[in-house]
Amino acid sequence: QSSIVLARPAEDGAYYTLIMSNLDINTRRNRTLAAFWHWFVANIPGDSVDEGEVIMDLLFPLVLPEGDGDHRYGYFVLKQPRRLDYSSEGGPTDACSPTMSTGRGPPRSVKHLIRKYDLELTASTFLIIDSDPTSLEIACEWQRCMGGQVRSV
């Protein structure tokens, strides 16, 4: 359970999509990798994320200290025209496996998802995260839960 409530007016009977995306998956100077989605929840009725369909489990944001600087993260709330089938978007629903990053990275783009499904951006917010000890703890936890295996996006 996410225990997150979308703090914005929601239309009665409307469905929403929520995406949390690292906009600087590689570095802010070289954006060739586009975005990496840390969370994707769809068919959210009104403002209750817990009742939505998890397409991609939440992967906590982190920035490793390889000198690539701070990363921008965006939270995007998108109004759907109706209940949608996102099965073609793939992506794991498991946040702890050797393939947890499969399907989350390039060519992921919120802009392309908006166009493909006729979504309407209704809210967004951004934060900037730099490397800190918490990022290293998260990375170590990922390694433990994946049994030491790493797969690239």
JSON list of C-alpha atoms in Angstrom, two decimals:
[
{"chain": "A", "resi": 1, "resn": "GLN", "atom": "CA", "xyz": [0.00, 0.00, 0.00]},
{"chain": "A", "resi": 2, "resn": "SER", "atom": "CA", "xyz": [1.33, 3.41, -0.92]},
{"chain": "A", "resi": 3, "resn": "SER", "atom": "CA", "xyz": [-0.51, 5.50, 1.71]},
{"chain": "A", "resi": 4, "resn": "ILE", "atom": "CA", "xyz": [-0.35, 8.44, -0.67]},
{"chain": "A", "resi": 5, "resn": "VAL", "atom": "CA", "xyz": [-3.34, 10.59, -1.47]},
{"chain": "A", "resi": 6, "resn": "LEU", "atom": "CA", "xyz": [-3.31, 12.89, -4.44]},
{"chain": "A", "resi": 7, "resn": "ALA", "atom": "CA", "xyz": [-3.83, 16.34, -2.93]},
{"chain": "A", "resi": 8, "resn": "ARG", "atom": "CA", "xyz": [-5.71, 18.01, -5.74]},
{"chain": "A", "resi": 9, "resn": "PRO", "atom": "CA", "xyz": [-9.31, 18.14, -6.90]},
{"chain": "A", "resi": 10, "resn": "ALA", "atom": "CA", "xyz": [-10.36, 14.95, -8.64]},
{"chain": "A", "resi": 11, "resn": "GLU", "atom": "CA", "xyz": [-13.35, 14.74, -10.94]},
{"chain": "A", "resi": 12, "resn": "ASP", "atom": "CA", "xyz": [-16.13, 12.35, -9.93]},
{"chain": "A", "resi": 13, "resn": "GLY", "atom": "CA", "xyz": [-15.84, 9.13, -11.90]},
{"chain": "A", "resi": 14, "resn": "ALA", "atom": "CA", "xyz": [-12.50, 10.09, -13.44]},
{"chain": "A", "resi": 15, "resn": "TYR", "atom": "CA", "xyz": [-9.42, 7.86, -13.61]},
{"chain": "A", "resi": 16, "resn": "TYR", "atom": "CA", "xyz": [-5.84, 9.05, -13.27]},
{"chain": "A", "resi": 17, "resn": "THR", "atom": "CA", "xyz": [-2.29, 7.83, -13.95]},
{"chain": "A", "resi": 18, "resn": "LEU", "atom": "CA", "xyz": [0.63, 8.64, -11.64]},
{"chain": "A", "resi": 19, "resn": "ILE", "atom": "CA", "xyz": [4.25, 8.44, -12.77]},
{"chain": "A", "resi": 20, "resn": "MET", "atom": "CA", "xyz": [7.42, 9.21, -10.84]},
{"chain": "A", "resi": 21, "resn": "SER", "atom": "CA", "xyz": [10.31, 9.61, -13.23]},
{"chain": "A", "resi": 22, "resn": "ASN", "atom": "CA", "xyz": [14.04, 10.29, -12.89]},
{"chain": "A", "resi": 23, "resn": "LEU", "atom": "CA", "xyz": [14.53, 12.85, -15.63]},
{"chain": "A", "resi": 24, "resn": "ASP", "atom": "CA", "xyz": [18.33, 12.59, -15.43]},
{"chain": "A", "resi": 25, "resn": "ILE", "atom": "CA", "xyz": [18.93, 8.83, -15.33]},
{"chain": "A", "resi": 26, "resn": "ASN", "atom": "CA", "xyz": [22.46, 9.21, -16.64]},
{"chain": "A", "resi": 27, "resn": "THR", "atom": "CA", "xyz": [23.58, 12.82, -16.09]},
{"chain": "A", "resi": 28, "resn": "ARG", "atom": "CA", "xyz": [22.14, 16.28, -16.51]},
{"chain": "A", "resi": 29, "resn": "ARG", "atom": "CA", "xyz": [24.87, 17.04, -19.07]},
{"chain": "A", "resi": 30, "resn": "ASN", "atom": "CA", "xyz": [24.17, 13.97, -21.22]},
{"chain": "A", "resi": 31, "resn": "ARG", "atom": "CA", "xyz": [20.48, 13.12, -21.49]},
{"chain": "A", "resi": 32, "resn": "THR", "atom": "CA", "xyz": [20.77, 10.43, -24.15]},
{"chain": "A", "resi": 33, "resn": "LEU", "atom": "CA", "xyz": [19.15, 7.87, -21.87]},
{"chain": "A", "resi": 34, "resn": "ALA", "atom": "CA", "xyz": [15.97, 9.96, -21.48]},
{"chain": "A", "resi": 35, "resn": "ALA", "atom": "CA", "xyz": [14.01, 9.04, -18.33]},
{"chain": "A", "resi": 36, "resn": "PHE", "atom": "CA", "xyz": [13.75, 6.13, -15.93]},
{"chain": "A", "resi": 37, "resn": "TRP", "atom": "CA", "xyz": [10.36, 5.45, -14.32]},
{"chain": "A", "resi": 38, "resn": "HIS", "atom": "CA", "xyz": [10.46, 4.72, -10.61]},
{"chain": "A", "resi": 39, "resn": "TRP", "atom": "CA", "xyz": [6.70, 4.33, -10.19]},
{"chain": "A", "resi": 40, "resn": "PHE", "atom": "CA", "xyz": [3.72, 3.87, -12.51]},
{"chain": "A", "resi": 41, "resn": "VAL", "atom": "CA", "xyz": [0.19, 3.52, -11.17]},
{"chain": "A", "resi": 42, "resn": "ALA", "atom": "CA", "xyz": [-2.82, 3.63, -13.49]},
{"chain": "A", "resi": 43, "resn": "ASN", "atom": "CA", "xyz": [-6.60, 3.61, -13.35]},
{"chain": "A", "resi": 44, "resn": "ILE", "atom": "CA", "xyz": [-6.59, 5.51, -10.05]},
{"chain": "A", "resi": 45, "resn": "PRO", "atom": "CA", "xyz": [-10.20, 6.30, -9.17]},
{"chain": "A", "resi": 46, "resn": "GLY", "atom": "CA", "xyz": [-10.37, 9.91, -8.02]},
{"chain": "A", "resi": 47, "resn": "ASP", "atom": "CA", "xyz": [-7.59, 10.69, -5.56]},
{"chain": "A", "resi": 48, "resn": "SER", "atom": "CA", "xyz": [-6.95, 7.22, -4.08]},
{"chain": "A", "resi": 49, "resn": "VAL", "atom": "CA", "xyz": [-3.61, 5.87, -5.30]},
{"chain": "A", "resi": 50, "resn": "ASP", "atom": "CA", "xyz": [-4.07, 2.71, -3.21]},
{"chain": "A", "resi": 51, "resn": "GLU", "atom": "CA", "xyz": [-7.03, 1.71, -5.38]},
{"chain": "A", "resi": 52, "resn": "GLY", "atom": "CA", "xyz": [-5.10, 2.13, -8.64]},
{"chain": "A", "resi": 53, "resn": "GLU", "atom": "CA", "xyz": [-3.47, -0.58, -10.74]},
{"chain": "A", "resi": 54, "resn": "VAL", "atom": "CA", "xyz": [0.28, -0.80, -10.09]},
{"chain": "A", "resi": 55, "resn": "ILE", "atom": "CA", "xyz": [2.06, -1.15, -13.42]},
{"chain": "A", "resi": 56, "resn": "MET", "atom": "CA", "xyz": [5.55, -0.65, -11.94]},
{"chain": "A", "resi": 57, "resn": "ASP", "atom": "CA", "xyz": [6.27, -0.97, -8.21]},
{"chain": "A", "resi": 58, "resn": "LEU", "atom": "CA", "xyz": [7.85, 1.98, -6.45]},
{"chain": "A", "resi": 59, "resn": "LEU", "atom": "CA", "xyz": [11.64, 2.01, -6.63]},
{"chain": "A", "resi": 60, "resn": "PHE", "atom": "CA", "xyz": [12.89, 4.59, -4.16]},
{"chain": "A", "resi": 61, "resn": "PRO", "atom": "CA", "xyz": [14.89, 7.38, -5.80]},
{"chain": "A", "resi": 62, "resn": "LEU", "atom": "CA", "xyz": [18.64, 7.40, -5.41]},
{"chain": "A", "resi": 63, "resn": "VAL", "atom": "CA", "xyz": [21.69, 9.11, -6.88]},
{"chain": "A", "resi": 64, "resn": "LEU", "atom": "CA", "xyz": [25.00, 7.28, -6.73]},
{"chain": "A", "resi": 65, "resn": "PRO", "atom": "CA", "xyz": [28.22, 9.21, -6.11]},
{"chain": "A", "resi": 66, "resn": "GLU", "atom": "CA", "xyz": [29.84, 8.64, -9.50]},
{"chain": "A", "resi": 67, "resn": "GLY", "atom": "CA", "xyz": [30.10, 12.37, -10.08]},
{"chain": "A", "resi": 68, "resn": "ASP", "atom": "CA", "xyz": [26.98, 12.77, -12.21]},
{"chain": "A", "resi": 69, "resn": "GLY", "atom": "CA", "xyz": [25.49, 15.41, -9.92]},
{"chain": "A", "resi": 70, "resn": "ASP", "atom": "CA", "xyz": [21.96, 15.93, -8.79]},
{"chain": "A", "resi": 71, "resn": "HIS", "atom": "CA", "xyz": [18.99, 14.34, -10.52]},
{"chain": "A", "resi": 72, "resn": "ARG", "atom": "CA", "xyz": [15.59, 15.85, -11.18]},
{"chain": "A", "resi": 73, "resn": "TYR", "atom": "CA", "xyz": [12.59, 13.69, -10.30]},
{"chain": "A", "resi": 74, "resn": "GLY", "atom": "CA", "xyz": [9.12, 14.48, -11.56]},
{"chain": "A", "resi": 75, "resn": "TYR", "atom": "CA", "xyz": [5.76, 13.34, -10.23]},
{"chain": "A", "resi": 76, "resn": "PHE", "atom": "CA", "xyz": [3.11, 13.52, -12.95]},
{"chain": "A", "resi": 77, "resn": "VAL", "atom": "CA", "xyz": [-0.66, 13.13, -12.50]},
{"chain": "A", "resi": 78, "resn": "LEU", "atom": "CA", "xyz": [-2.46, 12.48, -15.76]},
{"chain": "A", "resi": 79, "resn": "LYS", "atom": "CA", "xyz": [-6.22, 12.37, -16.26]},
{"chain": "A", "resi": 80, "resn": "GLN", "atom": "CA", "xyz": [-7.29, 9.41, -18.37]},
{"chain": "A", "resi": 81, "resn": "PRO", "atom": "CA", "xyz": [-10.15, 9.65, -20.90]},
{"chain": "A", "resi": 82, "resn": "ARG", "atom": "CA", "xyz": [-11.52, 6.37, -19.44]},
{"chain": "A", "resi": 83, "resn": "ARG", "atom": "CA", "xyz": [-10.21, 3.24, -17.70]},
{"chain": "A", "resi": 84, "resn": "LEU", "atom": "CA", "xyz": [-7.18, 2.18, -19.78]},
{"chain": "A", "resi": 85, "resn": "ASP", "atom": "CA", "xyz": [-5.37, -1.03, -20.59]},
{"chain": "A", "resi": 86, "resn": "TYR", "atom": "CA", "xyz": [-1.64, -0.40, -20.14]},
{"chain": "A", "resi": 87, "resn": "SER", "atom": "CA", "xyz": [-0.60, -4.03, -20.66]},
{"chain": "A", "resi": 88, "resn": "SER", "atom": "CA", "xyz": [1.41, -3.09, -23.75]},
{"chain": "A", "resi": 89, "resn": "GLU", "atom": "CA", "xyz": [3.62, -0.89, -21.55]},
{"chain": "A", "resi": 90, "resn": "GLY", "atom": "CA", "xyz": [5.09, -4.01, -19.94]},
{"chain": "A", "resi": 91, "resn": "GLY", "atom": "CA", "xyz": [7.27, -3.38, -16.96]},
{"chain": "A", "resi": 92, "resn": "PRO", "atom": "CA", "xyz": [7.70, -5.49, -13.87]},
{"chain": "A", "resi": 93, "resn": "THR", "atom": "CA", "xyz": [5.48, -5.25, -10.85]},
{"chain": "A", "resi": 94, "resn": "ASP", "atom": "CA", "xyz": [8.33, -6.56, -8.75]},
{"chain": "A", "resi": 95, "resn": "ALA", "atom": "CA", "xyz": [10.59, -4.00, -7.11]},
{"chain": "A", "resi": 96, "resn": "CYS", "atom": "CA", "xyz": [13.12, -6.57, -5.94]},
{"chain": "A", "resi": 97, "resn": "SER", "atom": "CA", "xyz": [14.47, -8.90, -8.61]},
{"chain": "A", "resi": 98, "resn": "PRO", "atom": "CA", "xyz": [17.38, -9.06, -11.06]},
{"chain": "A", "resi": 99, "resn": "THR", "atom": "CA", "xyz": [15.06, -7.70, -13.76]},
{"chain": "A", "resi": 100, "resn": "MET", "atom": "CA", "xyz": [13.48, -4.91, -11.71]},
{"chain": "A", "resi": 101, "resn": "SER", "atom": "CA", "xyz": [14.77, -2.22, -14.07]},
{"chain": "A", "resi": 102, "resn": "THR", "atom": "CA", "xyz": [13.60, -3.93, -17.26]},
{"chain": "A", "resi": 103, "resn": "GLY", "atom": "CA", "xyz": [11.12, -1.76, -19.14]},
{"chain": "A", "resi": 104, "resn": "ARG", "atom": "CA", "xyz": [11.51, 1.26, -16.86]},
{"chain": "A", "resi": 105, "resn": "GLY", "atom": "CA", "xyz": [14.16, 3.06, -18.85]},
{"chain": "A", "resi": 106, "resn": "PRO", "atom": "CA", "xyz": [14.59, 4.35, -22.38]},
{"chain": "A", "resi": 107, "resn": "PRO", "atom": "CA", "xyz": [12.66, 5.09, -24.43]},
{"chain": "A", "resi": 108, "resn": "ARG", "atom": "CA", "xyz": [10.29, 5.99, -21.56]},
{"chain": "A", "resi": 109, "resn": "SER", "atom": "CA", "xyz": [8.75, 9.44, -21.86]},
{"chain": "A", "resi": 110, "resn": "VAL", "atom": "CA", "xyz": [5.74, 10.96, -20.12]},
{"chain": "A", "resi": 111, "resn": "LYS", "atom": "CA", "xyz": [5.20, 13.13, -23.20]},
{"chain": "A", "resi": 112, "resn": "HIS", "atom": "CA", "xyz": [4.90, 10.06, -25.46]},
{"chain": "A", "resi": 113, "resn": "LEU", "atom": "CA", "xyz": [2.55, 8.33, -22.99]},
{"chain": "A", "resi": 114, "resn": "ILE", "atom": "CA", "xyz": [0.31, 11.43, -23.00]},
{"chain": "A", "resi": 115, "resn": "ARG", "atom": "CA", "xyz": [0.09, 11.35, -26.78]},
{"chain": "A", "resi": 116, "resn": "LYS", "atom": "CA", "xyz": [-0.38, 7.58, -27.05]},
{"chain": "A", "resi": 117, "resn": "TYR", "atom": "CA", "xyz": [-3.28, 7.38, -24.57]},
{"chain": "A", "resi": 118, "resn": "ASP", "atom": "CA", "xyz": [-4.79, 10.87, -24.97]},
{"chain": "A", "resi": 119, "resn": "LEU", "atom": "CA", "xyz": [-3.97, 11.79, -21.36]},
{"chain": "A", "resi": 120, "resn": "GLU", "atom": "CA", "xyz": [-4.24, 15.24, -19.82]},
{"chain": "A", "resi": 121, "resn": "LEU", "atom": "CA", "xyz": [-1.55, 16.54, -17.45]},
{"chain": "A", "resi": 122, "resn": "THR", "atom": "CA", "xyz": [-3.44, 17.76, -14.39]},
{"chain": "A", "resi": 123, "resn": "ALA", "atom": "CA", "xyz": [-0.66, 18.13, -11.82]},
{"chain": "A", "resi": 124, "resn": "SER", "atom": "CA", "xyz": [3.08, 17.80, -11.48]},
{"chain": "A", "resi": 125, "resn": "THR", "atom": "CA", "xyz": [5.82, 18.56, -9.03]},
{"chain": "A", "resi": 126, "resn": "PHE", "atom": "CA", "xyz": [9.57, 18.18, -9.11]},
{"chain": "A", "resi": 127, "resn": "LEU", "atom": "CA", "xyz": [12.37, 17.57, -6.66]},
{"chain": "A", "resi": 128, "resn": "ILE", "atom": "CA", "xyz": [16.13, 17.45, -6.97]},
{"chain": "A", "resi": 129, "resn": "ILE", "atom": "CA", "xyz": [18.07, 14.69, -5.25]},
{"chain": "A", "resi": 130, "resn": "ASP", "atom": "CA", "xyz": [21.84, 14.55, -4.88]},
{"chain": "A", "resi": 131, "resn": "SER", "atom": "CA", "xyz": [23.94, 11.64, -3.69]},
{"chain": "A", "resi": 132, "resn": "ASP", "atom": "CA", "xyz": [23.90, 11.05, 0.05]},
{"chain": "A", "resi": 133, "resn": "PRO", "atom": "CA", "xyz": [24.34, 8.10, 2.45]},
{"chain": "A", "resi": 134, "resn": "THR", "atom": "CA", "xyz": [20.66, 7.14, 2.03]},
{"chain": "A", "resi": 135, "resn": "SER", "atom": "CA", "xyz": [21.21, 6.59, -1.71]},
{"chain": "A", "resi": 136, "resn": "LEU", "atom": "CA", "xyz": [24.03, 4.17, -0.92]},
{"chain": "A", "resi": 137, "resn": "GLU", "atom": "CA", "xyz": [21.84, 2.32, 1.58]},
{"chain": "A", "resi": 138, "resn": "ILE", "atom": "CA", "xyz": [19.08, 1.97, -1.03]},
{"chain": "A", "resi": 139, "resn": "ALA", "atom": "CA", "xyz": [21.59, 0.73, -3.62]},
{"chain": "A", "resi": 140, "resn": "CYS", "atom": "CA", "xyz": [22.93, -1.85, -1.15]},
{"chain": "A", "resi": 141, "resn": "GLU", "atom": "CA", "xyz": [19.38, -3.01, -0.37]},
{"chain": "A", "resi": 142, "resn": "TRP", "atom": "CA", "xyz": [18.68, -3.42, -4.10]},
{"chain": "A", "resi": 143, "resn": "GLN", "atom": "CA", "xyz": [21.84, -5.53, -4.41]},
{"chain": "A", "resi": 144, "resn": "ARG", "atom": "CA", "xyz": [20.80, -7.71, -1.45]},
{"chain": "A", "resi": 145, "resn": "CYS", "atom": "CA", "xyz": [17.26, -8.30, -2.71]},
{"chain": "A", "resi": 146, "resn": "MET", "atom": "CA", "xyz": [18.55, -9.08, -6.22]},
{"chain": "A", "resi": 147, "resn": "GLY", "atom": "CA", "xyz": [21.07, -11.60, -4.93]},
{"chain": "A", "resi": 148, "resn": "GLY", "atom": "CA", "xyz": [23.98, -9.46, -6.14]},
{"chain": "A", "resi": 149, "resn": "GLN", "atom": "CA", "xyz": [22.84, -9.58, -9.77]},
{"chain": "A", "resi": 150, "resn": "VAL", "atom": "CA", "xyz": [22.60, -6.41, -11.83]},
{"chain": "A", "resi": 151, "resn": "ARG", "atom": "CA", "xyz": [20.86, -6.00, -15.17]},
{"chain": "A", "resi": 152, "resn": "SER", "atom": "CA", "xyz": [21.05, -2.77, -17.12]},
{"chain": "A", "resi": 153, "resn": "VAL", "atom": "CA", "xyz": [18.02, -0.90, -18.41]}
]
